[in-house]
GROMACS .gro file of C-alpha atoms in nm:
model
  375
    1SER     CA    1   2.739  -9.678  -9.290
    2GLU     CA    2   2.706  -9.646  -9.672
    3SER     CA    3   2.393  -9.880  -9.678
    4ASN     CA    4   2.191  -9.644  -9.887
    5ILE     CA    5   1.900  -9.652  -9.631
    6THR     CA    6   1.634  -9.381  -9.686
    7GLU     CA    7   1.346  -9.208  -9.491
    8ASN     CA    8   1.349  -9.087  -9.146
    9PHE     CA    9   1.593  -9.251  -8.907
   10PRO     CA   10   1.384  -9.518  -8.729
   11MET     CA   11   1.564  -9.555  -8.386
   12ASN     CA   12   1.598  -9.359  -8.067
   13PHE     CA   13   1.940  -9.447  -7.912
   14SER     CA   14   1.892  -9.233  -7.592
   15ASN     CA   15   1.803  -9.514  -7.369
   16ASN     CA   16   2.016  -9.785  -7.528
   17THR     CA   17   2.258  -9.949  -7.292
   18VAL     CA   18   2.408 -10.198  -7.540
   19LEU     CA   19   2.566  -9.914  -7.743
   20GLY     CA   20   2.670  -9.731  -7.436
   21SER     CA   21   3.039  -9.673  -7.498
   22GLN     CA   22   3.039  -9.713  -7.883
   23ALA     CA   23   3.093  -9.483  -8.175
   24ILE     CA   24   2.770  -9.451  -8.383
   25ILE     CA   25   2.842  -9.434  -8.763
   26LEU     CA   26   2.536  -9.355  -8.975
   27SER     CA   27   2.737  -9.194  -9.258
   28ASN     CA   28   2.654  -9.189  -9.637
   29ASN     CA   29   2.297  -9.305  -9.622
   30ALA     CA   30   1.999  -9.100  -9.723
   31PHE     CA   31   1.841  -9.047  -9.374
   32THR     CA   32   1.606  -8.747  -9.341
   33GLY     CA   33   1.436  -8.583  -9.050
   34GLN     CA   34   1.561  -8.481  -8.697
   35ILE     CA   35   1.903  -8.568  -8.582
   36PRO     CA   36   1.883  -8.884  -8.382
   37GLU     CA   37   1.905  -8.893  -8.001
   38VAL     CA   38   2.227  -9.057  -7.849
   39PRO     CA   39   2.298  -9.277  -7.536
   40PRO     CA   40   2.476  -9.098  -7.265
   41HIS     CA   41   2.807  -9.268  -7.306
   42THR     CA   42   2.853  -9.231  -7.673
   43THR     CA   43   3.210  -9.125  -7.762
   44ALA     CA   44   3.182  -9.029  -8.134
   45ILE     CA   45   2.894  -8.997  -8.379
   46GLY     CA   46   2.931  -8.994  -8.763
   47LEU     CA   47   2.608  -8.851  -8.938
   48SER     CA   48   2.772  -8.725  -9.261
   49GLY     CA   49   2.633  -8.784  -9.604
   50ASN     CA   50   2.258  -8.771  -9.494
   51ARG     CA   51   1.991  -8.509  -9.496
   52TRP     CA   52   1.924  -8.407  -9.143
   53SER     CA   53   1.743  -8.100  -9.015
   54GLY     CA   54   1.694  -7.912  -8.691
   55ASP     CA   55   1.915  -7.867  -8.383
   56LEU     CA   56   2.109  -8.126  -8.158
   57PRO     CA   57   1.859  -8.311  -7.935
   58ALA     CA   58   1.847  -8.274  -7.559
   59SER     CA   59   2.016  -8.611  -7.506
   60TRP     CA   60   2.337  -8.478  -7.659
   61GLN     CA   61   2.386  -8.256  -7.352
   62GLN     CA   62   2.415  -8.546  -7.124
   63ALA     CA   63   2.662  -8.732  -7.355
   64GLU     CA   64   2.974  -8.634  -7.160
   65SER     CA   65   3.196  -8.880  -7.343
   66LEU     CA   66   3.087  -8.746  -7.692
   67THR     CA   67   3.398  -8.579  -7.830
   68VAL     CA   68   3.365  -8.598  -8.211
   69LEU     CA   69   3.078  -8.474  -8.414
   70ASP     CA   70   3.063  -8.503  -8.797
   71LEU     CA   71   2.766  -8.358  -8.978
   72SER     CA   72   2.950  -8.297  -9.296
   73ASN     CA   73   2.777  -8.324  -9.643
   74CYS     CA   74   2.424  -8.340  -9.497
   75GLN     CA   75   2.262  -8.065  -9.706
   76MET     CA   76   2.175  -7.878  -9.378
   77GLU     CA   77   2.108  -7.502  -9.402
   78GLY     CA   78   2.021  -7.206  -9.199
   79GLU     CA   79   2.167  -7.134  -8.847
   80VAL     CA   80   2.457  -7.346  -8.719
   81PRO     CA   81   2.338  -7.615  -8.462
   82SER     CA   82   2.427  -7.576  -8.093
   83LEU     CA   83   2.720  -7.762  -7.955
   84THR     CA   84   2.767  -7.975  -7.631
   85PRO     CA   85   3.036  -7.862  -7.389
   86TYR     CA   86   3.247  -8.177  -7.436
   87ILE     CA   87   3.309  -8.173  -7.806
   88GLU     CA   88   3.658  -8.171  -7.925
   89GLU     CA   89   3.634  -8.201  -8.299
   90VAL     CA   90   3.341  -8.077  -8.512
   91ASP     CA   91   3.291  -8.107  -8.882
   92LEU     CA   92   3.007  -7.914  -9.051
   93SER     CA   93   3.163  -7.888  -9.387
   94ASN     CA   94   2.994  -7.914  -9.719
   95ASN     CA   95   2.655  -7.774  -9.601
   96ARG     CA   96   2.462  -7.454  -9.644
   97PHE     CA   97   2.498  -7.302  -9.292
   98SER     CA   98   2.503  -6.925  -9.256
   99GLY     CA   99   2.517  -6.662  -8.983
  100LEU     CA  100   2.731  -6.667  -8.683
  101LEU     CA  101   2.836  -6.931  -8.441
  102PRO     CA  102   2.572  -6.964  -8.147
  103ASP     CA  103   2.650  -6.884  -7.790
  104SER     CA  104   2.652  -7.259  -7.707
  105TRP     CA  105   2.985  -7.293  -7.889
  106LYS     CA  106   3.163  -7.066  -7.644
  107GLU     CA  107   3.085  -7.332  -7.367
  108ALA     CA  108   3.261  -7.601  -7.556
  109ILE     CA  109   3.580  -7.557  -7.357
  110SER     CA  110   3.747  -7.867  -7.509
  111LEU     CA  111   3.715  -7.761  -7.862
  112GLU     CA  112   4.031  -7.830  -8.065
  113THR     CA  113   3.933  -7.868  -8.425
  114ILE     CA  114   3.665  -7.687  -8.632
  115ASP     CA  115   3.578  -7.746  -9.001
  116LEU     CA  116   3.326  -7.513  -9.148
  117SER     CA  117   3.428  -7.522  -9.507
  118LYS     CA  118   3.205  -7.525  -9.803
  119ASN     CA  119   2.912  -7.341  -9.656
  120ASP     CA  120   2.736  -7.008  -9.704
  121PHE     CA  121   2.891  -6.804  -9.427
  122THR     CA  122   2.920  -6.433  -9.514
  123GLY     CA  123   3.118  -6.194  -9.260
  124PRO     CA  124   3.347  -6.325  -8.998
  125VAL     CA  125   3.162  -6.630  -8.872
  126ILE     CA  126   3.300  -6.591  -8.521
  127PRO     CA  127   3.101  -6.349  -8.310
  128TRP     CA  128   3.375  -6.296  -8.045
  129GLY     CA  129   3.660  -6.051  -8.015
  130TRP     CA  130   3.639  -5.699  -8.177
  131GLN     CA  131   3.335  -5.656  -8.392
  132GLY     CA  132   3.258  -5.366  -8.623
  133SER     CA  133   3.608  -5.263  -8.740
  134ASP     CA  134   3.637  -5.405  -9.075
  135PHE     CA  135   3.540  -5.160  -9.344
  136TYR     CA  136   3.562  -5.420  -9.615
  137SER     CA  137   3.245  -5.585  -9.479
  138GLY     CA  138   3.047  -5.269  -9.473
  139MET     CA  139   3.140  -5.175  -9.119
  140SER     CA  140   3.254  -4.814  -9.072
  141ASN     CA  141   3.574  -4.749  -8.862
  142SER     CA  142   3.390  -4.453  -8.718
  143LEU     CA  143   3.153  -4.688  -8.543
  144VAL     CA  144   3.206  -4.768  -8.170
  145GLU     CA  145   3.388  -5.102  -8.172
  146VAL     CA  146   3.240  -5.369  -7.944
  147TYR     CA  147   3.456  -5.626  -7.778
  148LEU     CA  148   3.312  -5.964  -7.679
  149ASP     CA  149   3.521  -6.197  -7.467
  150PRO     CA  150   3.638  -6.507  -7.672
  151PRO     CA  151   3.591  -6.868  -7.559
  152SER     CA  152   3.868  -7.029  -7.386
  153TRP     CA  153   3.900  -7.297  -7.648
  154PRO     CA  154   4.224  -7.498  -7.680
  155LEU     CA  155   4.172  -7.465  -8.057
  156ARG     CA  156   4.451  -7.599  -8.277
  157SER     CA  157   4.293  -7.609  -8.622
  158ILE     CA  158   4.021  -7.409  -8.794
  159THR     CA  159   3.902  -7.461  -9.165
  160LEU     CA  160   3.689  -7.191  -9.296
  161SER     CA  161   3.766  -7.227  -9.683
  162ASP     CA  162   3.511  -7.197  -9.961
  163ASN     CA  163   3.281  -6.954  -9.775
  164PRO     CA  164   3.188  -6.621  -9.924
  165MET     CA  165   3.295  -6.420  -9.623
  166GLY     CA  166   3.396  -6.101  -9.798
  167VAL     CA  167   3.599  -5.942  -9.509
  168SER     CA  168   3.959  -5.838  -9.490
  169VAL     CA  169   4.232  -6.096  -9.439
  170GLY     CA  170   4.378  -5.892  -9.164
  171PHE     CA  171   4.049  -5.852  -8.971
  172MET     CA  172   3.992  -6.225  -8.996
  173LEU     CA  173   4.339  -6.309  -8.873
  174GLY     CA  174   4.283  -6.069  -8.583
  175LEU     CA  175   3.996  -6.258  -8.474
  176LEU     CA  176   4.181  -6.591  -8.489
  177ALA     CA  177   4.479  -6.442  -8.299
  178MET     CA  178   4.277  -6.513  -7.989
  179TYR     CA  179   4.358  -6.891  -8.003
  180SER     CA  180   4.670  -7.098  -7.999
  181LEU     CA  181   4.621  -7.235  -8.359
  182THR     CA  182   4.861  -7.443  -8.544
  183GLU     CA  183   4.654  -7.448  -8.865
  184ILE     CA  184   4.437  -7.200  -9.048
  185PHE     CA  185   4.261  -7.254  -9.373
  186LEU     CA  186   4.100  -6.961  -9.537
  187ALA     CA  187   4.124  -7.051  -9.905
  188ASN     CA  188   3.867  -6.907 -10.153
  189CYS     CA  189   3.680  -6.690  -9.897
  190SER     CA  190   3.666  -6.362 -10.090
  191LEU     CA  191   3.914  -6.202  -9.848
  192MET     CA  192   4.080  -5.876  -9.945
  193GLY     CA  193   4.326  -5.619  -9.837
  194PHE     CA  194   4.647  -5.672  -9.644
  195VAL     CA  195   4.784  -5.840  -9.319
  196SER     CA  196   4.949  -5.585  -9.091
  197ASN     CA  197   5.167  -5.676  -8.789
  198ARG     CA  198   4.881  -5.548  -8.569
  199ASP     CA  199   4.641  -5.802  -8.708
  200LEU     CA  200   4.859  -6.085  -8.567
  201THR     CA  201   4.831  -5.941  -8.211
  202PRO     CA  202   4.498  -5.993  -8.003
  203ASN     CA  203   4.420  -5.660  -7.842
  204VAL     CA  204   4.194  -5.681  -7.523
  205PRO     CA  205   4.035  -5.376  -7.369
  206LEU     CA  206   4.143  -5.250  -7.033
  207ALA     CA  207   3.910  -5.139  -6.763
  208SER     CA  208   4.101  -4.820  -6.727
  209GLY     CA  209   4.061  -4.748  -7.112
  210GLY     CA  210   4.271  -4.843  -7.404
  211THR     CA  211   4.383  -5.182  -7.503
  212SER     CA  212   4.659  -5.438  -7.417
  213THR     CA  213   4.831  -5.725  -7.575
  214ALA     CA  214   4.920  -5.903  -7.251
  215GLY     CA  215   4.843  -6.264  -7.232
  216GLY     CA  216   4.775  -6.288  -7.612
  217VAL     CA  217   4.905  -6.581  -7.804
  218HIS     CA  218   4.985  -6.380  -8.117
  219LEU     CA  219   4.960  -6.692  -8.346
  220SER     CA  220   5.281  -6.798  -8.215
  221LYS     CA  221   5.201  -7.155  -8.257
  222LEU     CA  222   5.081  -7.120  -8.613
  223ARG     CA  223   5.268  -7.368  -8.860
  224THR     CA  224   5.026  -7.371  -9.163
  225LEU     CA  225   4.845  -7.076  -9.310
  226ASP     CA  226   4.642  -7.110  -9.635
  227ILE     CA  227   4.499  -6.799  -9.778
  228SER     CA  228   4.511  -6.913 -10.143
  229ASN     CA  229   4.247  -6.826 -10.403
  230ASN     CA  230   4.174  -6.484 -10.268
  231PRO     CA  231   4.248  -6.270 -10.561
  232ALA     CA  232   4.182  -5.927 -10.377
  233ILE     CA  233   4.470  -5.989 -10.113
  234SER     CA  234   4.715  -5.712 -10.200
  235SER     CA  235   4.980  -5.767  -9.945
  236PHE     CA  236   5.148  -5.983  -9.676
  237GLY     CA  237   5.432  -5.853  -9.480
  238TYR     CA  238   5.350  -5.492  -9.527
  239THR     CA  239   5.115  -5.256  -9.342
  240GLU     CA  240   4.906  -5.082  -9.599
  241ALA     CA  241   5.102  -5.022  -9.931
  242ALA     CA  242   5.222  -5.346 -10.086
  243GLY     CA  243   5.584  -5.342 -10.154
  244ASP     CA  244   5.672  -5.020  -9.973
  245PRO     CA  245   5.980  -5.075  -9.765
  246GLU     CA  246   5.878  -4.843  -9.501
  247ASN     CA  247   5.569  -5.043  -9.434
  248CYS     CA  248   5.747  -5.374  -9.397
  249TRP     CA  249   5.714  -5.566  -9.063
  250MET     CA  250   5.963  -5.841  -9.094
  251SER     CA  251   6.150  -5.729  -8.791
  252VAL     CA  252   5.873  -5.860  -8.568
  253TRP     CA  253   5.821  -6.177  -8.780
  254ASP     CA  254   6.025  -6.404  -8.529
  255SER     CA  255   5.799  -6.291  -8.232
  256LYS     CA  256   5.472  -6.291  -8.422
  257LEU     CA  257   5.497  -6.612  -8.634
  258PRO     CA  258   5.800  -6.794  -8.502
  259GLU     CA  259   5.675  -7.145  -8.606
  260LEU     CA  260   5.519  -7.064  -8.947
  261SER     CA  261   5.661  -7.315  -9.203
  262GLU     CA  262   5.391  -7.343  -9.473
  263LEU     CA  263   5.227  -7.050  -9.641
  264SER     CA  264   4.999  -7.064  -9.957
  265PHE     CA  265   4.930  -6.766 -10.189
  266SER     CA  266   4.815  -6.985 -10.485
  267ASP     CA  267   4.582  -6.793 -10.709
  268CYS     CA  268   4.613  -6.473 -10.523
  269THR     CA  269   4.643  -6.271 -10.841
  270GLY     CA  270   4.647  -5.939 -10.665
  271LEU     CA  271   4.971  -6.016 -10.494
  272GLN     CA  272   5.267  -5.827 -10.629
  273SER     CA  273   5.569  -5.845 -10.391
  274LEU     CA  274   5.678  -6.033 -10.088
  275PRO     CA  275   5.949  -5.950  -9.830
  276ASN     CA  276   6.264  -6.158  -9.867
  277LYS     CA  277   6.221  -6.330  -9.546
  278VAL     CA  278   5.889  -6.497  -9.666
  279TYR     CA  279   6.109  -6.716  -9.884
  280THR     CA  280   6.287  -6.870  -9.586
  281LEU     CA  281   5.966  -7.078  -9.501
  282SER     CA  282   6.000  -7.464  -9.561
  283THR     CA  283   5.711  -7.456  -9.812
  284LEU     CA  284   5.574  -7.155  -9.998
  285HIS     CA  285   5.290  -7.186 -10.264
  286LEU     CA  286   5.284  -6.925 -10.531
  287GLU     CA  287   5.099  -7.123 -10.811
  288GLY     CA  288   4.888  -6.880 -11.007
  289ALA     CA  289   5.018  -6.561 -10.836
  290THR     CA  290   5.047  -6.425 -11.183
  291ASN     CA  291   5.136  -6.060 -11.067
  292LEU     CA  292   5.420  -6.153 -10.847
  293GLN     CA  293   5.729  -5.967 -10.960
  294LEU     CA  294   5.955  -5.907 -10.662
  295PRO     CA  295   6.196  -5.994 -10.526
  296GLU     CA  296   6.405  -6.025 -10.833
  297VAL     CA  297   6.534  -6.346 -10.981
  298LEU     CA  298   6.916  -6.349 -11.023
  299THR     CA  299   7.111  -6.528 -11.304
  300ASP     CA  300   7.419  -6.595 -11.106
  301PRO     CA  301   7.390  -6.798 -10.786
  302GLU     CA  302   7.727  -6.681 -10.665
  303VAL     CA  303   7.567  -6.338 -10.617
  304CYS     CA  304   7.341  -6.488 -10.352
  305ASN     CA  305   7.647  -6.524 -10.116
  306GLU     CA  306   7.730  -6.161 -10.161
  307ARG     CA  307   7.376  -6.044 -10.080
  308PHE     CA  308   7.300  -6.259  -9.760
  309GLY     CA  309   7.281  -6.031  -9.450
  310THR     CA  310   7.262  -5.713  -9.654
  311ALA     CA  311   6.959  -5.478  -9.640
  312ASP     CA  312   6.646  -5.609  -9.807
  313PRO     CA  313   6.550  -5.348 -10.070
  314LEU     CA  314   6.185  -5.436 -10.022
  315CYS     CA  315   6.207  -5.398  -9.645
  316ASP     CA  316   6.350  -5.120  -9.441
  317ASP     CA  317   6.366  -5.332  -9.123
  318GLY     CA  318   6.470  -5.658  -9.293
  319LYS     CA  319   6.784  -5.836  -9.419
  320GLN     CA  320   6.821  -6.052  -9.709
  321GLU     CA  321   6.803  -6.411  -9.580
  322ALA     CA  322   6.701  -6.571  -9.901
  323CYS     CA  323   6.799  -6.550 -10.256
  324LEU     CA  324   6.621  -6.643 -10.579
  325TYR     CA  325   6.833  -6.753 -10.892
  326LEU     CA  326   6.803  -6.958 -11.208
  327SER     CA  327   6.956  -7.298 -11.217
  328PRO     CA  328   7.040  -7.335 -11.598
  329ILE     CA  329   6.882  -7.625 -11.785
  330TYR     CA  330   6.981  -7.552 -12.136
  331THR     CA  331   7.076  -7.282 -12.381
  332SER     CA  332   6.891  -7.251 -12.723
  333SER     CA  333   7.073  -7.306 -13.040
  334SER     CA  334   7.102  -6.935 -13.100
  335GLY     CA  335   7.301  -6.917 -12.769
  336ASN     CA  336   7.100  -6.619 -12.636
  337ARG     CA  337   6.800  -6.762 -12.453
  338GLU     CA  338   6.883  -6.957 -12.132
  339CYS     CA  339   6.598  -7.175 -11.977
  340GLY     CA  340   6.618  -7.236 -11.612
  341GLN     CA  341   6.440  -7.358 -11.299
  342LEU     CA  342   6.371  -7.129 -11.001
  343VAL     CA  343   6.580  -7.200 -10.706
  344VAL     CA  344   6.555  -7.044 -10.354
  345GLU     CA  345   6.852  -7.064 -10.122
  346VAL     CA  346   6.870  -6.932  -9.766
  347GLU     CA  347   7.156  -6.836  -9.589
  348ALA     CA  348   7.192  -7.170  -9.397
  349GLY     CA  349   7.241  -7.345  -9.724
  350THR     CA  350   6.897  -7.510  -9.741
  351HIS     CA  351   6.661  -7.500 -10.022
  352PRO     CA  352   6.291  -7.434  -9.926
  353SER     CA  353   6.015  -7.560 -10.142
  354VAL     CA  354   5.864  -7.278 -10.353
  355GLN     CA  355   5.574  -7.406 -10.572
  356VAL     CA  356   5.499  -7.195 -10.885
  357ASP     CA  357   5.308  -7.276 -11.208
  358PRO     CA  358   5.462  -7.192 -11.552
  359SER     CA  359   5.122  -7.195 -11.726
  360SER     CA  360   5.045  -6.877 -11.532
  361PHE     CA  361   5.306  -6.660 -11.702
  362ALA     CA  362   5.367  -6.518 -12.044
  363PRO     CA  363   5.529  -6.753 -12.292
  364GLU     CA  364   5.826  -6.510 -12.353
  365THR     CA  365   5.906  -6.526 -11.988
  366LEU     CA  366   5.898  -6.908 -11.958
  367CYS     CA  367   6.239  -6.961 -12.131
  368ARG     CA  368   6.400  -6.716 -11.885
  369CYS     CA  369   6.257  -6.896 -11.597
  370LYS     CA  370   6.104  -7.244 -11.653
  371ALA     CA  371   5.948  -7.270 -11.311
  372GLY     CA  372   5.731  -6.973 -11.389
  373TYR     CA  373   5.824  -6.704 -11.152
  374GLU     CA  374   5.805  -6.383 -11.343
  375TRP     CA  375   6.154  -6.249 -11.466
   0.00000   0.00000   0.00000
């Protein structure tokens, strides 16, 4: 790899027995032309950093030991290439692919990791599950919805960041709720709208009519969710109106997202309020969430102890499990302007990591809360 070799790739590996059980790494050259053939016992192939074209050759279908495919940063465009049944990890990031995943991907029954970031995907990318129900993507709710059985992937991680998808965040998470994911990355995808509790539950049609959630994974294994840099996201934790206590769904949090520990809303400038429970996560990113105003920041940390367990004013079915207050740093010479650092404390006495950016807020606010959370 990294030999700066140019022109068409000169070799056909398909009948090579010497390389039979080896990983083939051709990354970071300037090869052009068709993707090369591979011997049947190849375990991994790294083709990134070249300029390939076309679909996967027929010899790949016989490569039963091939579990890793890296075609990232190859200036490839158009439809997504087909996939062999044995692939476990696929990286097609930093190309110009568009459209939907082809049917061959559904047969990749061992697929655990997908990276499709930095491409030209518009729409939901994944063609399985409920289709035609997202009005944000130009689909009318009055249309008859079509359900396509999802693949039985043991999927753990999916990265779709930096694609102009232009769908609602709830619709996208609803499609992904079909899989036992531990990581979802949807940063900078032109997502919009809100996430309701229904979006976290995969509904499947019944033969007798209606739908059922039986057997669904409900994103119950999800630990990391990155939906940063989507300015049109208006709400998380509420169904419909952001900040409306009647629409809060925190009572089902423990059943829907029991393992979620890291959540990123960085640069989600349309986000205005979050239910109290969201602040109990181990890591919460709010850098650049410039319109976030609630929950309130207290001046006295002792008040936190009094509020734990009481009703959350932002959530009719929630209790206050976290408290935000200022940890004083200094008082100005005039004695009337206290600067402080934002502290989040949960009832167990721990302090989750809440990342905020002081440069995102008005200067007159900074002295009240040096960490940058709007006062």
